[in-house]
Coordinates of C-alpha atoms in Angstrom, one line a residue:
M95 CA 0.0 0.0 0.0
I96 CA 2.8 2.4 0.9
D97 CA 4.6 1.7 -2.4
A98 CA 1.4 2.3 -4.3
V99 CA 0.8 5.7 -2.6
V100 CA 4.5 6.7 -3.2
H101 CA 4.1 5.7 -6.9
A102 CA 1.0 7.8 -7.3
L103 CA 2.6 10.8 -5.5
S104 CA 5.7 10.4 -7.7
V105 CA 3.6 10.6 -10.8
A106 CA 1.7 13.6 -9.5
F107 CA 5.0 15.4 -8.7
G108 CA 6.4 14.6 -12.1
M109 CA 3.4 16.1 -13.8
T110 CA 3.5 19.1 -11.6
W111 CA 7.2 19.7 -12.5
E112 CA 6.3 19.4 -16.2
I113 CA 3.5 21.9 -16.1
L114 CA 4.9 24.5 -13.6
W115 CA 6.4 26.9 -16.1
P116 CA 3.4 26.9 -18.5
L117 CA 1.1 27.5 -15.6
I118 CA 3.1 30.5 -14.5
L119 CA 3.4 31.8 -18.1
G120 CA -0.4 31.4 -18.7
F121 CA -1.4 33.1 -15.5
T122 CA 1.0 36.0 -16.1
L123 CA -0.4 36.5 -19.6
S124 CA -3.9 36.2 -18.3
G125 CA -3.2 38.8 -15.6
I126 CA -1.8 41.2 -18.2
V127 CA -4.9 40.8 -20.3
Q128 CA -7.3 41.2 -17.4
A129 CA -5.4 44.4 -16.3
V130 CA -6.5 46.2 -19.5
V131 CA -10.0 44.6 -20.0
S132 CA -12.7 46.2 -17.8
K133 CA -15.6 44.1 -16.4
R134 CA -17.6 47.3 -15.9
E135 CA -18.3 47.6 -19.6
M136 CA -19.2 44.0 -20.2
T137 CA -23.0 44.2 -19.5
K138 CA -23.7 46.9 -22.1
L139 CA -21.8 44.8 -24.7
L140 CA -24.0 41.8 -24.3
P141 CA -27.6 43.0 -25.0
D142 CA -28.7 40.1 -27.3
D143 CA -27.7 36.8 -28.9
S144 CA -26.7 38.2 -32.3
P145 CA -23.5 36.9 -33.9
R146 CA -21.7 40.1 -33.2
T147 CA -22.7 40.0 -29.5
L148 CA -21.7 36.4 -29.2
A149 CA -18.3 37.2 -30.7
V150 CA -17.9 39.9 -28.2
A151 CA -18.9 37.6 -25.4
A152 CA -16.4 35.0 -26.6
G153 CA -13.7 37.7 -26.7
L154 CA -14.5 39.0 -23.2
G155 CA -14.6 35.4 -21.8
A156 CA -11.2 34.6 -23.3
A157 CA -9.8 37.7 -21.7
S158 CA -11.1 36.8 -18.2
S159 CA -10.0 34.3 -15.5
S160 CA -10.0 30.6 -16.2
C161 CA -11.6 29.8 -12.8
S162 CA -14.8 28.0 -13.5
Y163 CA -16.5 29.2 -10.3
A164 CA -15.6 32.8 -11.0
A165 CA -16.8 32.4 -14.6
V166 CA -20.2 31.1 -13.4
A167 CA -20.5 33.8 -10.8
L168 CA -19.6 36.6 -13.3
A169 CA -22.0 35.2 -15.9
R170 CA -24.8 35.4 -13.3
S171 CA -23.8 38.9 -12.4
L172 CA -23.9 40.0 -16.1
F173 CA -27.3 38.4 -16.5
R174 CA -28.6 40.2 -13.4
R175 CA -27.4 43.5 -14.8
G176 CA -29.3 43.1 -18.0
A177 CA -27.1 41.0 -20.3
D178 CA -28.8 38.5 -22.5
F179 CA -28.9 35.0 -21.0
T180 CA -27.5 33.3 -24.1
A181 CA -24.7 35.8 -24.3
A182 CA -23.9 35.4 -20.6
M183 CA -23.6 31.6 -21.1
A184 CA -21.4 32.1 -24.2
F185 CA -19.2 34.3 -22.0
E186 CA -19.1 31.5 -19.4
F187 CA -18.1 28.9 -22.0
A188 CA -15.3 31.1 -23.4
S189 CA -13.9 32.0 -20.1
T190 CA -13.1 28.4 -19.3
N191 CA -12.3 27.0 -22.7
L192 CA -10.7 29.9 -24.8
V193 CA -8.2 31.1 -22.2
I194 CA -4.5 31.5 -22.7
E195 CA -3.3 29.3 -19.8
L196 CA -5.4 26.3 -20.9
G197 CA -4.0 26.4 -24.4
I198 CA -0.4 26.5 -23.2
L199 CA -0.9 23.7 -20.7
L200 CA -2.5 21.4 -23.3
A201 CA 0.3 22.0 -25.7
V202 CA 3.0 21.2 -23.1
L203 CA 1.4 18.3 -21.3
I204 CA -0.3 16.5 -24.3
A205 CA 0.2 18.0 -27.8
W206 CA -0.4 21.2 -29.7
Q207 CA -3.3 19.6 -31.6
F208 CA -5.2 19.6 -28.4
T209 CA -4.7 23.3 -28.0
A210 CA -6.0 23.9 -31.6
A211 CA -8.9 21.6 -30.9
E212 CA -9.8 23.3 -27.7
F213 CA -10.1 26.7 -29.4
V214 CA -11.9 25.4 -32.5
G215 CA -14.2 23.2 -30.4
G216 CA -14.8 26.1 -28.1
I217 CA -16.2 28.2 -30.9
F218 CA -18.3 25.3 -32.1
M219 CA -19.7 25.0 -28.6
I220 CA -20.9 28.6 -28.5
V221 CA -22.5 28.2 -31.9
I222 CA -24.2 24.9 -31.0
L223 CA -25.4 26.3 -27.6
T224 CA -26.9 29.3 -29.3
L225 CA -28.8 27.2 -31.8
I226 CA -30.2 25.0 -29.0
F227 CA -31.2 28.0 -26.9
R228 CA -33.0 29.7 -29.7
R229 CA -35.1 26.6 -30.3
A230 CA -35.6 25.3 -26.7
L231 CA -35.1 28.1 -24.2
S232 CA -38.5 29.7 -23.4
P233 CA -38.9 33.3 -22.2
S234 CA -40.8 32.0 -19.2
L235 CA -37.8 29.9 -18.2
V236 CA -35.5 32.9 -18.6
E237 CA -37.7 35.0 -16.4
E238 CA -37.9 32.3 -13.8
A239 CA -34.1 32.1 -13.8
R240 CA -33.8 35.9 -13.6
A241 CA -36.1 35.9 -10.5
N242 CA -33.9 33.3 -8.9
A243 CA -30.7 35.1 -9.9
D244 CA -32.0 38.4 -8.4
R245 CA -32.2 36.7 -5.0
G246 CA -28.4 37.0 -4.9
R247 CA -27.7 33.7 -3.2
A248 CA -24.0 33.2 -2.9
G249 CA -22.1 30.5 -4.8
R250 CA -18.3 30.3 -4.8
M251 CA -15.7 32.9 -5.8
E252 CA -18.3 35.7 -5.8
G253 CA -15.7 38.3 -4.7
H254 CA -13.3 37.0 -7.4
A255 CA -16.0 37.6 -10.1
A256 CA -16.6 41.1 -8.8
M257 CA -13.0 42.3 -8.7
D258 CA -12.1 44.7 -11.4
M259 CA -8.6 46.3 -11.3
S260 CA -8.4 47.0 -15.0
I261 CA -7.0 50.3 -16.3
G262 CA -8.9 52.0 -19.0
D263 CA -7.0 55.3 -19.6
G264 CA -4.0 55.8 -21.8
S265 CA -2.3 53.6 -24.4
L266 CA -2.0 49.9 -24.0
A267 CA 1.8 50.2 -23.4
S268 CA 1.4 53.0 -20.8
R269 CA -1.3 51.0 -19.0
L270 CA 0.8 47.9 -18.7
L271 CA 4.0 49.7 -17.8
S272 CA 2.5 52.0 -15.2
D273 CA 2.6 51.3 -11.5
R274 CA -1.1 50.6 -11.5
G275 CA -0.7 48.2 -14.4
F276 CA 2.0 46.3 -12.6
T277 CA -0.1 46.2 -9.4
A278 CA -3.2 45.0 -11.3
T279 CA -1.3 42.3 -13.1
S280 CA 0.2 41.0 -9.9
H281 CA -3.2 41.0 -8.2
F282 CA -4.8 39.1 -11.0
F283 CA -1.9 36.7 -11.1
V284 CA -2.2 35.7 -7.4
M285 CA -6.0 35.9 -7.5
D286 CA -6.2 33.4 -10.3
W287 CA -3.7 31.0 -8.6
A288 CA -5.6 31.3 -5.3
S289 CA -8.9 30.5 -7.1
I290 CA -7.9 27.3 -8.8
W291 CA -4.9 25.9 -7.0
M292 CA -7.1 23.3 -5.2
D293 CA -8.5 22.1 -8.5
I294 CA -5.1 21.8 -10.0
A295 CA -3.8 19.9 -6.9
I296 CA -6.8 17.6 -6.8
G297 CA -6.5 17.0 -10.6
L298 CA -2.8 16.1 -10.3
L299 CA -3.4 13.8 -7.4
I300 CA -6.2 12.0 -9.1
A301 CA -4.3 11.8 -12.3
G302 CA -1.3 10.4 -10.4
A303 CA -3.5 7.8 -8.7
L304 CA -5.2 6.8 -12.0
A305 CA -1.9 6.5 -13.9
A306 CA -0.3 4.5 -11.1
W307 CA -3.1 2.2 -10.1
V308 CA -5.5 1.7 -13.0
P309 CA -4.1 -0.8 -15.5
E310 CA -4.0 0.2 -19.2
S311 CA -6.2 -2.8 -20.1
F312 CA -9.1 -1.3 -18.1
W313 CA -8.9 2.0 -20.1
Q314 CA -8.6 0.2 -23.4
A315 CA -11.7 -1.9 -22.6
F316 CA -13.7 1.1 -21.3
F317 CA -12.9 3.3 -24.3
F318 CA -13.4 0.4 -26.9
V319 CA -9.9 0.8 -28.2
D320 CA -10.2 -2.4 -30.3
H321 CA -13.3 -1.0 -32.0
P322 CA -12.1 2.3 -33.6
L323 CA -15.5 3.5 -35.0
V324 CA -17.3 2.8 -31.7
A325 CA -14.5 4.5 -29.8
K326 CA -14.9 7.7 -31.9
L327 CA -18.6 7.8 -31.0
W328 CA -18.3 6.6 -27.4
G329 CA -15.5 9.0 -26.4
P330 CA -17.4 12.3 -26.9
L331 CA -20.5 10.8 -25.2
V332 CA -18.7 9.5 -22.1
G333 CA -16.1 12.2 -21.7
P334 CA -18.4 14.8 -20.1
L335 CA -19.8 12.2 -17.8
V336 CA -16.4 11.2 -16.5
A337 CA -15.5 14.8 -16.0
M338 CA -18.8 15.4 -14.2
L339 CA -18.0 12.7 -11.7
S340 CA -14.4 13.8 -11.2
F341 CA -15.4 17.0 -9.4
V342 CA -12.4 18.7 -10.9
C343 CA -12.9 21.9 -12.9
S344 CA -11.0 24.8 -14.4
I345 CA -7.6 23.7 -15.9
G346 CA -7.3 21.1 -13.2
N347 CA -8.8 18.5 -15.5
V348 CA -6.0 18.7 -18.0
P349 CA -3.8 16.3 -16.1
L350 CA -6.7 13.9 -16.0
A351 CA -7.2 14.3 -19.8
A352 CA -3.6 13.4 -20.3
V353 CA -4.1 10.1 -18.4
L354 CA -7.3 9.3 -20.3
W355 CA -5.6 10.1 -23.6
N356 CA -2.7 7.7 -22.8
G357 CA -5.3 5.2 -21.7
G358 CA -7.1 5.2 -25.1
I359 CA -9.9 7.7 -25.0
S360 CA -10.6 9.1 -28.5
F361 CA -9.4 12.6 -29.5
G362 CA -12.9 14.0 -29.5
G363 CA -13.6 12.3 -26.2
A364 CA -10.6 13.9 -24.5
I365 CA -11.7 17.3 -25.8
S366 CA -15.3 16.8 -24.6
F367 CA -13.9 15.8 -21.2
I368 CA -12.0 19.1 -21.0
F369 CA -15.0 21.0 -22.1
A370 CA -17.1 19.6 -19.3
D371 CA -15.7 21.6 -16.4
L372 CA -19.0 23.6 -16.4
I373 CA -21.2 20.6 -15.5
V374 CA -19.2 19.0 -12.6
I375 CA -21.4 18.3 -9.6
P376 CA -20.3 21.3 -7.4
I377 CA -21.1 23.7 -10.3
L378 CA -24.5 22.1 -10.9
R379 CA -25.3 22.8 -7.3
I380 CA -24.3 26.4 -7.8
Y381 CA -26.6 26.6 -10.9
R382 CA -29.4 25.4 -8.6
K383 CA -28.7 28.2 -6.2
Y384 CA -28.5 30.8 -9.0
Y385 CA -31.2 29.9 -11.4
G386 CA -33.5 27.3 -9.7
K387 CA -34.1 23.6 -10.4
R388 CA -35.7 23.8 -13.8
M389 CA -33.0 26.0 -15.4
T390 CA -30.3 23.8 -13.8
L391 CA -31.8 20.7 -15.5
F392 CA -32.1 22.7 -18.7
L393 CA -28.4 23.8 -18.5
F394 CA -27.2 20.3 -17.7
V395 CA -28.9 18.7 -20.6
T396 CA -28.1 21.4 -23.1
F397 CA -24.5 21.8 -21.9
Y398 CA -23.9 18.0 -22.1
V399 CA -25.4 17.8 -25.6
T400 CA -23.3 20.8 -26.7
M401 CA -20.0 19.4 -25.2
A402 CA -20.5 16.0 -26.7
A403 CA -21.5 17.4 -30.1
A404 CA -18.5 19.7 -30.2
G405 CA -16.2 16.8 -29.2
L406 CA -17.6 14.7 -32.0
I407 CA -17.2 17.5 -34.6
V408 CA -13.6 18.0 -33.5
E409 CA -13.0 14.3 -33.9
I410 CA -14.4 14.3 -37.4
L411 CA -12.8 17.6 -38.5
F412 CA -9.3 16.9 -37.2
G413 CA -9.5 13.4 -38.4
A414 CA -10.3 14.6 -41.9
L415 CA -7.4 17.0 -41.8
G416 CA -5.0 14.4 -40.4
L417 CA -4.4 16.4 -37.3
I418 CA -5.1 13.8 -34.6
P419 CA -1.9 12.7 -32.9
T420 CA -0.9 9.1 -33.7
E421 CA 1.2 8.7 -30.5
R422 CA -0.2 8.6 -27.1
N423 CA 2.7 10.0 -25.1
A424 CA 1.3 12.7 -22.9
Q425 CA 3.6 13.8 -20.1
V426 CA 2.5 11.4 -17.4
V427 CA 5.8 10.7 -15.8
E428 CA 7.2 9.8 -12.4
S429 CA 9.2 12.5 -10.5
S430 CA 12.5 13.3 -12.1
V431 CA 14.2 16.7 -11.8
S432 CA 17.3 17.0 -14.0
W433 CA 19.1 19.9 -15.6
N434 CA 17.2 20.3 -18.8
Y435 CA 15.0 22.9 -20.5
T436 CA 12.1 22.2 -18.2
T437 CA 14.2 23.0 -15.1
V438 CA 15.6 26.2 -16.7
L439 CA 12.1 27.4 -17.7
N440 CA 10.7 26.5 -14.2
L441 CA 13.5 28.6 -12.5
F442 CA 13.0 31.5 -14.9
F443 CA 9.2 31.6 -14.4
L444 CA 9.5 31.0 -10.7
T445 CA 11.5 34.2 -10.5
I446 CA 8.8 36.1 -12.4
A447 CA 6.2 34.6 -10.0
A448 CA 8.3 35.8 -7.0
V449 CA 8.4 39.3 -8.4
L450 CA 4.6 39.4 -8.9
V451 CA 3.9 37.9 -5.5
A452 CA 6.2 40.5 -3.9
R453 CA 4.4 43.3 -5.6
F454 CA 1.1 41.7 -4.6
L455 CA 2.1 41.6 -0.9
R456 CA 3.3 45.2 -0.9
T457 CA 0.1 46.6 -2.4
G458 CA -2.6 45.3 -0.2
G459 CA -2.9 41.9 -1.7
P460 CA -3.8 39.9 1.4
A461 CA -6.9 42.1 1.9
M462 CA -8.0 41.2 -1.6
L463 CA -7.7 37.5 -0.9
R464 CA -9.9 37.8 2.1
A465 CA -12.6 39.2 -0.1
M466 CA -12.4 36.6 -2.8
S467 CA -14.7 33.9 -1.6
A468 CA -17.7 36.2 -0.7
P469 CA -19.5 39.1 -2.3
P470 CA -17.6 42.3 -1.4
S471 CA -19.4 44.5 1.0
S472 CA -19.8 48.0 0.0
T473 CA -21.3 51.0 1.8
T474 CA -22.7 54.3 0.7
A475 CA -21.4 57.3 2.6
A476 CA -23.9 59.5 4.2
A477 CA -24.2 63.1 3.0
G478 CA -22.1 65.6 4.8
Q479 CA -19.4 63.1 5.9
A480 CA -15.9 62.7 4.6
V481 CA -15.3 59.4 3.0
Y482 CA -12.4 57.3 1.7
T483 CA -13.0 55.6 -1.6
C484 CA -11.1 53.2 -3.9
P485 CA -9.8 54.9 -7.0
M486 CA -10.6 51.7 -9.0
H487 CA -13.9 50.9 -7.2
P488 CA -15.8 54.1 -6.4
E489 CA -18.7 52.1 -5.0
I490 CA -16.5 51.2 -2.0
A491 CA -16.9 54.0 0.6
R492 CA -15.6 54.1 4.1
H493 CA -15.5 56.7 6.8
E494 CA -12.0 55.8 7.9
P495 CA -8.7 55.1 5.9
G496 CA -8.1 51.5 4.9
T497 CA -7.9 49.3 1.9
C498 CA -10.4 48.3 -0.8
P499 CA -11.9 44.9 0.0
I500 CA -12.1 44.1 -3.7
C501 CA -8.6 44.9 -4.9
G502 CA -6.6 45.8 -1.8
M503 CA -5.7 49.3 -3.0
D504 CA -5.4 52.1 -0.4
L505 CA -8.6 54.1 -0.1
V506 CA -8.2 57.8 -1.1
G507 CA -9.8 60.5 1.0
T508 CA -12.5 62.7 -0.5
P509 CA -14.3 65.7 0.9
P510 CA -17.8 65.5 2.4
A511 CA -20.7 65.3 0.0
G512 CA -21.6 68.8 -1.1
S513 CA -18.4 70.3 0.1
A514 CA -16.7 72.9 -2.1
H515 CA -13.2 71.8 -0.9
G516 CA -10.9 69.8 -3.0
P517 CA -9.7 66.3 -2.2
S518 CA -8.2 65.7 1.3
G519 CA -4.5 65.3 1.7
H520 CA -4.6 61.6 2.3

């Protein structure tokens, strides 16, 4: 038993070492993008389910965090503020399937074809979902979901979804190179890590256990490896169900996808498995809180059909183009640290991570982390009283100095309402 546990942990550590630098790179790039893309403008950009609006929703989702819980919470927030429900769901799909860090991780851990399939399949998913919603989603069900959403019941990562440290003034270069840009990037970097580290860790541990303990013959029988045509049809159908039962979401399911790919799941099946992070059981429970039982059932059925169909389309399309990898050699290895390019890249990106974490800690970051898992509290200052507000979040008002519970920035003193005086010397 001890040898089996050590073997599983060894595999998990080996995979962790392989994916460390791409994770840091992905989260750094994601933090940079989020620093210049404002969540405040999103709602007005998603008024309907037209092709243009859905393209905008996909772009905004791709620019957001890859945390599935934050994506679900932000989609609910957009819907409550008036965004079209279909557009909000398209945003949700894009924010977990069209993000930078996911593509990098797939290319490094499995193969670049999976990165291409993820982005192509993600677009197909949005198209398929829109077509299903237009035929099957009734206005009465949307209104019922809106009534439930307006109750404001908390899910997970509500504060994460509400945080907006983006910078909208100046050129792109000036925004990124400014002190505020550096601070915002560091905060998004740490915030994203904090939001999904548990999913990544659980995914790696489960992947290590499956790789070490489950014989290859089981996977080959389960995925009908000896029956190629059946395997191509079965993989996209069973992939989302396996993902649903794994409880792992965000990019934490990529290590599991690597194990399944080596075990014999079809190309489309592996892709549909990765797509299915939005129907894992914990997220289905959040849908029930947000939208009610009927809409949760509707989302589960339509999401499953969409994910399975997109996986099957990817299987057919990439097969016709000859882009499906012929070798099943995903990086599922036991622990081994040697002086090679992986070690060099890990050390380089760990240095970058240390710089970002240091900036985070020096700019009120811990206060931001404390606000991540719950809706940020805000107060409105009474007339005639001096207040301290966040320069990035003017809705945050306090009567005493402090830090913003959303982004951790120092609050700036302002004069009492109706005062003719200028800003205080805080």
